[in-house]
Amino acid sequence: RFGVQIWLAPGMNIHRNVLCGRNFEYYSEDPLLSGKIASGITRGVQKHPTCGVTLKHFACNNQETNRFRSNSVVSERALREIYLKGFEICTKESDPVAVMTSYNLLNGVHTAHRADLIETVLRGEWGFRGFVMSDWVTTTIGGDHKHPPISASGSMKAGNDIMMPGNKDHLADMIAALDDETAAYPINRDVLVRNASRVIEAALSLVLLDVF
């Protein structure tokens, strides 16, 4: 009705603490219930031509206090059985158009920089076919005495396909890291083509749905 094609929802994070300021967006403390509800919503939205959803915030973004710099320390079992399970269910059952990474760190590494999370698990294990975006103004967060800041080049290398909302600093960072092995996160043309192709494929699929 309003010409919005990509909905920045559903929110998939777990109700880990009753004080989380965005629990109203999320579904449950139960990952099975969260996954099933989000899966139904995703199918409902995407049955409409040109419309797609964005699963967020991937992953372990379960508090609002200090969410820009919080470090979620999670065991492999808890990660798989609780914090990723809803995302997995929805991805496998409903084929969402997009996924959004989160502000927080996961075991000391920004989720936007985790290729193991984005490429290995989301795409490799679950078969996700859409595109991945960063959360808004992620790269303006900066680092601290323990952890480096989030960068566009690091995010692109890890499998984020687009930085939101995008700015000249992102472009400058990527150009500086292009074919420079001394950069913190060196990237090459293949990385940029891979990421751009995913965004283009998603855009074309939504447009073609409208045409045909």
mmCIF file of N, CA, C and O in Angstrom, residues 102-174:
data_model
loop_
_atom_site.group_PDB
_atom_site.id
_atom_site.type_symbol
_atom_site.label_atom_id
_atom_site.label_comp_id
_atom_site.label_asym_id
_atom_site.label_seq_id
_atom_site.Cartn_x
_atom_site.Cartn_y
_atom_site.Cartn_z
ATOM 1 N N SER A 102 23.565 -7.739 13.423
ATOM 2 C CA SER A 102 23.264 -6.960 14.622
ATOM 3 C C SER A 102 24.428 -6.074 15.041
ATOM 4 O O SER A 102 25.530 -6.180 14.518
ATOM 5 N N TYR A 103 24.176 -5.202 16.026
ATOM 6 C CA TYR A 103 25.211 -4.310 16.540
ATOM 7 C C TYR A 103 26.220 -5.035 17.425
ATOM 8 O O TYR A 103 27.401 -4.704 17.453
ATOM 9 N N ASN A 104 25.740 -5.981 18.189
ATOM 10 C CA ASN A 104 26.552 -6.581 19.245
ATOM 11 C C ASN A 104 27.685 -7.463 18.729
ATOM 12 O O ASN A 104 27.715 -7.855 17.561
ATOM 13 N N LEU A 105 28.587 -7.756 19.634
ATOM 14 C CA LEU A 105 29.616 -8.745 19.364
ATOM 15 C C LEU A 105 29.116 -10.110 19.818
ATOM 16 O O LEU A 105 28.300 -10.223 20.739
ATOM 17 N N LEU A 106 29.614 -11.145 19.179
ATOM 18 C CA LEU A 106 29.334 -12.515 19.581
ATOM 19 C C LEU A 106 30.659 -13.194 19.887
ATOM 20 O O LEU A 106 31.489 -13.365 19.003
ATOM 21 N N ASN A 107 30.854 -13.502 21.160
ATOM 22 C CA ASN A 107 32.117 -14.098 21.606
ATOM 23 C C ASN A 107 33.324 -13.284 21.139
ATOM 24 O O ASN A 107 34.321 -13.821 20.665
ATOM 25 N N GLY A 108 33.201 -11.962 21.280
ATOM 26 C CA GLY A 108 34.319 -11.074 21.029
ATOM 27 C C GLY A 108 34.480 -10.574 19.612
ATOM 28 O O GLY A 108 35.398 -9.800 19.334
ATOM 29 N N VAL A 109 33.600 -10.984 18.699
ATOM 30 C CA VAL A 109 33.692 -10.558 17.299
ATOM 31 C C VAL A 109 32.338 -9.997 16.873
ATOM 32 O O VAL A 109 31.300 -10.612 17.125
ATOM 33 N N HIS A 110 32.353 -8.833 16.222
ATOM 34 C CA HIS A 110 31.105 -8.244 15.730
ATOM 35 C C HIS A 110 30.386 -9.236 14.804
ATOM 36 O O HIS A 110 31.014 -9.847 13.941
ATOM 37 N N THR A 111 29.086 -9.360 14.964
ATOM 38 C CA THR A 111 28.352 -10.297 14.113
ATOM 39 C C THR A 111 28.487 -9.938 12.635
ATOM 40 O O THR A 111 28.486 -10.821 11.778
ATOM 41 N N ALA A 112 28.617 -8.647 12.345
ATOM 42 C CA ALA A 112 28.778 -8.221 10.952
ATOM 43 C C ALA A 112 30.104 -8.666 10.360
ATOM 44 O O ALA A 112 30.279 -8.652 9.142
ATOM 45 N N HIS A 113 31.046 -9.060 11.206
ATOM 46 C CA HIS A 113 32.363 -9.506 10.759
ATOM 47 C C HIS A 113 32.516 -11.022 10.790
ATOM 48 O O HIS A 113 33.609 -11.526 10.530
ATOM 49 N N ARG A 114 31.457 -11.742 11.097
ATOM 50 C CA ARG A 114 31.568 -13.184 11.304
ATOM 51 C C ARG A 114 31.144 -13.954 10.058
ATOM 52 O O ARG A 114 29.967 -14.244 9.845
ATOM 53 N N ALA A 115 32.133 -14.344 9.261
ATOM 54 C CA ALA A 115 31.846 -15.165 8.086
ATOM 55 C C ALA A 115 31.314 -16.531 8.495
ATOM 56 O O ALA A 115 30.529 -17.139 7.761
ATOM 57 N N ASP A 116 31.743 -17.019 9.662
ATOM 58 C CA ASP A 116 31.237 -18.320 10.106
ATOM 59 C C ASP A 116 29.738 -18.268 10.357
ATOM 60 O O ASP A 116 29.015 -19.237 10.106
ATOM 61 N N LEU A 117 29.251 -17.131 10.809
ATOM 62 C CA LEU A 117 27.831 -16.959 11.067
ATOM 63 C C LEU A 117 27.054 -16.736 9.769
ATOM 64 O O LEU A 117 26.002 -17.345 9.541
ATOM 65 N N ILE A 118 27.588 -15.874 8.906
ATOM 66 C CA ILE A 118 26.859 -15.460 7.701
ATOM 67 C C ILE A 118 27.031 -16.456 6.550
ATOM 68 O O ILE A 118 26.046 -16.891 5.936
ATOM 69 N N GLU A 119 28.265 -16.800 6.253
ATOM 70 C CA GLU A 119 28.523 -17.671 5.099
ATOM 71 C C GLU A 119 28.410 -19.155 5.446
ATOM 72 O O GLU A 119 27.786 -19.922 4.706
ATOM 73 N N THR A 120 29.004 -19.547 6.570
ATOM 74 C CA THR A 120 29.029 -20.971 6.905
ATOM 75 C C THR A 120 27.671 -21.475 7.376
ATOM 76 O O THR A 120 27.151 -22.469 6.859
ATOM 77 N N VAL A 121 27.095 -20.790 8.361
ATOM 78 C CA VAL A 121 25.833 -21.262 8.934
ATOM 79 C C VAL A 121 24.628 -20.827 8.105
ATOM 80 O O VAL A 121 23.864 -21.667 7.609
ATOM 81 N N LEU A 122 24.450 -19.509 7.954
ATOM 82 C CA LEU A 122 23.253 -18.993 7.284
ATOM 83 C C LEU A 122 23.147 -19.484 5.845
ATOM 84 O O LEU A 122 22.117 -20.028 5.430
ATOM 85 N N ARG A 123 24.189 -19.303 5.080
ATOM 86 C CA ARG A 123 24.140 -19.684 3.665
ATOM 87 C C ARG A 123 24.485 -21.160 3.445
ATOM 88 O O ARG A 123 23.766 -21.873 2.730
ATOM 89 N N GLY A 124 25.591 -21.601 4.062
ATOM 90 C CA GLY A 124 26.054 -22.956 3.804
ATOM 91 C C GLY A 124 25.179 -24.034 4.408
ATOM 92 O O GLY A 124 24.765 -24.978 3.723
ATOM 93 N N GLU A 125 24.872 -23.904 5.702
ATOM 94 C CA GLU A 125 24.107 -24.943 6.385
ATOM 95 C C GLU A 125 22.604 -24.816 6.170
ATOM 96 O O GLU A 125 21.907 -25.825 6.034
ATOM 97 N N TRP A 126 22.097 -23.593 6.175
ATOM 98 C CA TRP A 126 20.648 -23.399 6.095
ATOM 99 C C TRP A 126 20.143 -23.138 4.681
ATOM 100 O O TRP A 126 18.943 -23.177 4.443
ATOM 101 N N GLY A 127 21.045 -22.860 3.750
ATOM 102 C CA GLY A 127 20.628 -22.655 2.368
ATOM 103 C C GLY A 127 19.975 -21.315 2.083
ATOM 104 O O GLY A 127 19.185 -21.187 1.143
ATOM 105 N N PHE A 128 20.311 -20.289 2.890
ATOM 106 C CA PHE A 128 19.754 -18.953 2.652
ATOM 107 C C PHE A 128 20.165 -18.440 1.277
ATOM 108 O O PHE A 128 21.337 -18.498 0.907
ATOM 109 N N ARG A 129 19.207 -17.908 0.522
ATOM 110 C CA ARG A 129 19.461 -17.480 -0.854
ATOM 111 C C ARG A 129 19.317 -15.981 -1.075
ATOM 112 O O ARG A 129 19.519 -15.490 -2.191
ATOM 113 N N GLY A 130 18.973 -15.234 -0.028
ATOM 114 C CA GLY A 130 18.760 -13.804 -0.181
ATOM 115 C C GLY A 130 20.011 -12.985 0.048
ATOM 116 O O GLY A 130 21.132 -13.448 -0.159
ATOM 117 N N PHE A 131 19.835 -11.738 0.497
ATOM 118 C CA PHE A 131 20.990 -10.884 0.762
ATOM 119 C C PHE A 131 21.016 -10.475 2.225
ATOM 120 O O PHE A 131 19.991 -10.504 2.920
ATOM 121 N N VAL A 132 22.213 -10.115 2.692
ATOM 122 C CA VAL A 132 22.424 -9.743 4.086
ATOM 123 C C VAL A 132 22.766 -8.267 4.152
ATOM 124 O O VAL A 132 23.619 -7.783 3.406
ATOM 125 N N MET A 133 22.116 -7.550 5.061
ATOM 126 C CA MET A 133 22.398 -6.127 5.266
ATOM 127 C C MET A 133 22.902 -5.895 6.680
ATOM 128 O O MET A 133 22.629 -6.692 7.584
ATOM 129 N N SER A 134 23.626 -4.793 6.865
ATOM 130 C CA SER A 134 24.048 -4.413 8.213
ATOM 131 C C SER A 134 22.902 -3.708 8.921
ATOM 132 O O SER A 134 21.948 -3.245 8.289
ATOM 133 N N ASP A 135 22.992 -3.608 10.232
ATOM 134 C CA ASP A 135 22.074 -2.745 10.957
ATOM 135 C C ASP A 135 22.457 -1.295 10.668
ATOM 136 O O ASP A 135 23.555 -1.014 10.172
ATOM 137 N N TRP A 136 21.584 -0.378 10.987
ATOM 138 C CA TRP A 136 21.777 1.027 10.591
ATOM 139 C C TRP A 136 22.955 1.668 11.335
ATOM 140 O O TRP A 136 23.134 1.462 12.534
ATOM 141 N N VAL A 137 23.725 2.434 10.585
ATOM 142 C CA VAL A 137 24.893 3.194 11.062
ATOM 143 C C VAL A 137 25.821 2.349 11.939
ATOM 144 O O VAL A 137 26.428 2.827 12.886
ATOM 145 N N THR A 138 25.937 1.072 11.600
ATOM 146 C CA THR A 138 26.768 0.159 12.380
ATOM 147 C C THR A 138 28.204 0.644 12.494
ATOM 148 O O THR A 138 28.812 0.560 13.564
ATOM 149 N N THR A 139 28.756 1.152 11.410
ATOM 150 C CA THR A 139 30.172 1.511 11.404
ATOM 151 C C THR A 139 30.476 2.791 12.166
ATOM 152 O O THR A 139 31.644 3.140 12.334
ATOM 153 N N THR A 140 29.464 3.498 12.620
ATOM 154 C CA THR A 140 29.712 4.702 13.417
ATOM 155 C C THR A 140 29.874 4.386 14.900
ATOM 156 O O THR A 140 30.169 5.272 15.702
ATOM 157 N N ILE A 141 29.691 3.118 15.253
ATOM 158 C CA ILE A 141 29.735 2.740 16.661
ATOM 159 C C ILE A 141 31.133 2.889 17.239
ATOM 160 O O ILE A 141 31.320 3.351 18.359
ATOM 161 N N GLY A 142 32.142 2.505 16.449
ATOM 162 C CA GLY A 142 33.514 2.598 16.937
ATOM 163 C C GLY A 142 33.888 1.420 17.803
ATOM 164 O O GLY A 142 33.067 0.572 18.141
ATOM 165 N N GLY A 143 35.156 1.352 18.175
ATOM 166 C CA GLY A 143 35.641 0.254 18.995
ATOM 167 C C GLY A 143 35.817 0.675 20.438
ATOM 168 O O GLY A 143 35.386 1.736 20.863
ATOM 169 N N ASP A 144 36.462 -0.181 21.214
ATOM 170 C CA ASP A 144 36.798 0.139 22.594
ATOM 171 C C ASP A 144 38.172 -0.449 22.896
ATOM 172 O O ASP A 144 38.882 -0.887 21.984
ATOM 173 N N HIS A 145 38.555 -0.481 24.166
ATOM 174 C CA HIS A 145 39.898 -0.932 24.496
ATOM 175 C C HIS A 145 40.087 -2.424 24.264
ATOM 176 O O HIS A 145 41.224 -2.911 24.235
ATOM 177 N N LYS A 146 38.994 -3.159 24.067
ATOM 178 C CA LYS A 146 39.087 -4.603 23.842
ATOM 179 C C LYS A 146 38.876 -5.001 22.388
ATOM 180 O O LYS A 146 39.470 -5.960 21.915
ATOM 181 N N HIS A 147 37.999 -4.270 21.691
ATOM 182 C CA HIS A 147 37.546 -4.733 20.390
ATOM 183 C C HIS A 147 37.683 -3.649 19.330
ATOM 184 O O HIS A 147 37.457 -2.471 19.612
ATOM 185 N N PRO A 148 38.033 -4.037 18.099
ATOM 186 C CA PRO A 148 38.135 -3.062 17.006
ATOM 187 C C PRO A 148 36.751 -2.615 16.562
ATOM 188 O O PRO A 148 35.749 -3.282 16.844
ATOM 189 N N PRO A 149 36.660 -1.474 15.877
ATOM 190 C CA PRO A 149 35.361 -1.009 15.370
ATOM 191 C C PRO A 149 34.881 -1.875 14.210
ATOM 192 O O PRO A 149 35.653 -2.614 13.591
ATOM 193 N N ILE A 150 33.606 -1.775 13.913
ATOM 194 C CA ILE A 150 33.057 -2.430 12.732
ATOM 195 C C ILE A 150 33.476 -1.627 11.503
ATOM 196 O O ILE A 150 33.448 -0.400 11.518
ATOM 197 N N SER A 151 33.839 -2.304 10.434
ATOM 198 C CA SER A 151 34.221 -1.617 9.204
ATOM 199 C C SER A 151 33.420 -2.159 8.031
ATOM 200 O O SER A 151 32.938 -3.297 8.059
ATOM 201 N N ALA A 152 33.280 -1.339 7.011
ATOM 202 C CA ALA A 152 32.576 -1.774 5.806
ATOM 203 C C ALA A 152 33.320 -2.916 5.132
ATOM 204 O O ALA A 152 32.715 -3.901 4.702
ATOM 205 N N SER A 153 34.640 -2.801 5.050
ATOM 206 C CA SER A 153 35.423 -3.849 4.388
ATOM 207 C C SER A 153 35.340 -5.170 5.148
ATOM 208 O O SER A 153 35.224 -6.248 4.548
ATOM 209 N N GLY A 154 35.394 -5.096 6.486
ATOM 210 C CA GLY A 154 35.272 -6.312 7.277
ATOM 211 C C GLY A 154 33.905 -6.942 7.129
ATOM 212 O O GLY A 154 33.776 -8.177 7.062
ATOM 213 N N SER A 155 32.882 -6.109 7.074
ATOM 214 C CA SER A 155 31.518 -6.617 6.914
ATOM 215 C C SER A 155 31.318 -7.232 5.538
ATOM 216 O O SER A 155 30.709 -8.295 5.398
ATOM 217 N N MET A 156 31.816 -6.554 4.505
ATOM 218 C CA MET A 156 31.690 -7.074 3.150
ATOM 219 C C MET A 156 32.411 -8.417 3.006
ATOM 220 O O MET A 156 31.892 -9.364 2.421
ATOM 221 N N LYS A 157 33.609 -8.484 3.556
ATOM 222 C CA LYS A 157 34.394 -9.717 3.459
ATOM 223 C C LYS A 157 33.684 -10.877 4.138
ATOM 224 O O LYS A 157 33.739 -12.021 3.675
ATOM 225 N N ALA A 158 33.003 -10.590 5.247
ATOM 226 C CA ALA A 158 32.343 -11.645 6.020
ATOM 227 C C ALA A 158 31.034 -12.114 5.393
ATOM 228 O O ALA A 158 30.494 -13.141 5.796
ATOM 229 N N GLY A 159 30.520 -11.353 4.431
ATOM 230 C CA GLY A 159 29.294 -11.781 3.771
ATOM 231 C C GLY A 159 28.127 -10.830 3.879
ATOM 232 O O GLY A 159 27.048 -11.091 3.342
ATOM 233 N N ASN A 160 28.301 -9.682 4.572
ATOM 234 C CA ASN A 160 27.284 -8.626 4.489
ATOM 235 C C ASN A 160 27.295 -8.097 3.057
ATOM 236 O O ASN A 160 28.353 -7.742 2.535
ATOM 237 N N ASP A 161 26.154 -8.026 2.445
ATOM 238 C CA ASP A 161 26.097 -7.619 1.044
ATOM 239 C C ASP A 161 25.883 -6.136 0.855
ATOM 240 O O ASP A 161 26.186 -5.591 -0.212
ATOM 241 N N ILE A 162 25.345 -5.467 1.881
ATOM 242 C CA ILE A 162 25.091 -4.039 1.747
ATOM 243 C C ILE A 162 25.165 -3.392 3.122
ATOM 244 O O ILE A 162 24.710 -3.958 4.109
ATOM 245 N N MET A 163 25.798 -2.218 3.178
ATOM 246 C CA MET A 163 25.885 -1.454 4.422
ATOM 247 C C MET A 163 24.754 -0.442 4.452
ATOM 248 O O MET A 163 24.524 0.275 3.478
ATOM 249 N N MET A 164 24.076 -0.385 5.572
ATOM 250 C CA MET A 164 22.925 0.520 5.673
ATOM 251 C C MET A 164 23.202 1.655 6.655
ATOM 252 O O MET A 164 23.763 1.417 7.723
ATOM 253 N N PRO A 165 22.797 2.878 6.323
ATOM 254 C CA PRO A 165 22.154 3.251 5.057
ATOM 255 C C PRO A 165 23.140 3.529 3.927
ATOM 256 O O PRO A 165 22.738 3.859 2.833
ATOM 257 N N GLY A 166 24.443 3.404 4.202
ATOM 258 C CA GLY A 166 25.461 3.626 3.181
ATOM 259 C C GLY A 166 25.945 5.060 3.164
ATOM 260 O O GLY A 166 25.143 5.983 3.226
ATOM 261 N N ASN A 167 27.275 5.244 3.118
ATOM 262 C CA ASN A 167 27.801 6.607 3.066
ATOM 263 C C ASN A 167 29.178 6.610 2.393
ATOM 264 O O ASN A 167 29.715 5.552 2.026
ATOM 265 N N LYS A 168 29.746 7.786 2.243
ATOM 266 C CA LYS A 168 31.037 7.915 1.558
ATOM 267 C C LYS A 168 32.164 7.252 2.335
ATOM 268 O O LYS A 168 33.142 6.785 1.747
ATOM 269 N N ASP A 169 32.049 7.225 3.656
ATOM 270 C CA ASP A 169 33.084 6.570 4.455
ATOM 271 C C ASP A 169 33.141 5.076 4.163
ATOM 272 O O ASP A 169 34.224 4.474 4.159
ATOM 273 N N HIS A 170 31.989 4.463 3.928
ATOM 274 C CA HIS A 170 31.972 3.042 3.577
ATOM 275 C C HIS A 170 32.715 2.815 2.266
ATOM 276 O O HIS A 170 33.526 1.888 2.141
ATOM 277 N N LEU A 171 32.430 3.658 1.297
ATOM 278 C CA LEU A 171 33.090 3.544 0.002
ATOM 279 C C LEU A 171 34.596 3.726 0.144
ATOM 280 O O LEU A 171 35.386 2.944 -0.407
ATOM 281 N N ALA A 172 35.008 4.744 0.892
ATOM 282 C CA ALA A 172 36.439 5.007 1.076
ATOM 283 C C ALA A 172 37.128 3.832 1.767
ATOM 284 O O ALA A 172 38.249 3.443 1.397
ATOM 285 N N ASP A 173 36.473 3.251 2.756
ATOM 286 C CA ASP A 173 37.049 2.119 3.470
ATOM 287 C C ASP A 173 37.223 0.913 2.550
ATOM 288 O O ASP A 173 38.259 0.233 2.578
ATOM 289 N N MET A 174 36.229 0.654 1.728
ATOM 290 C CA MET A 174 36.317 -0.487 0.816
ATOM 291 C C MET A 174 37.381 -0.279 -0.255
ATOM 292 O O MET A 174 38.123 -1.199 -0.594
#
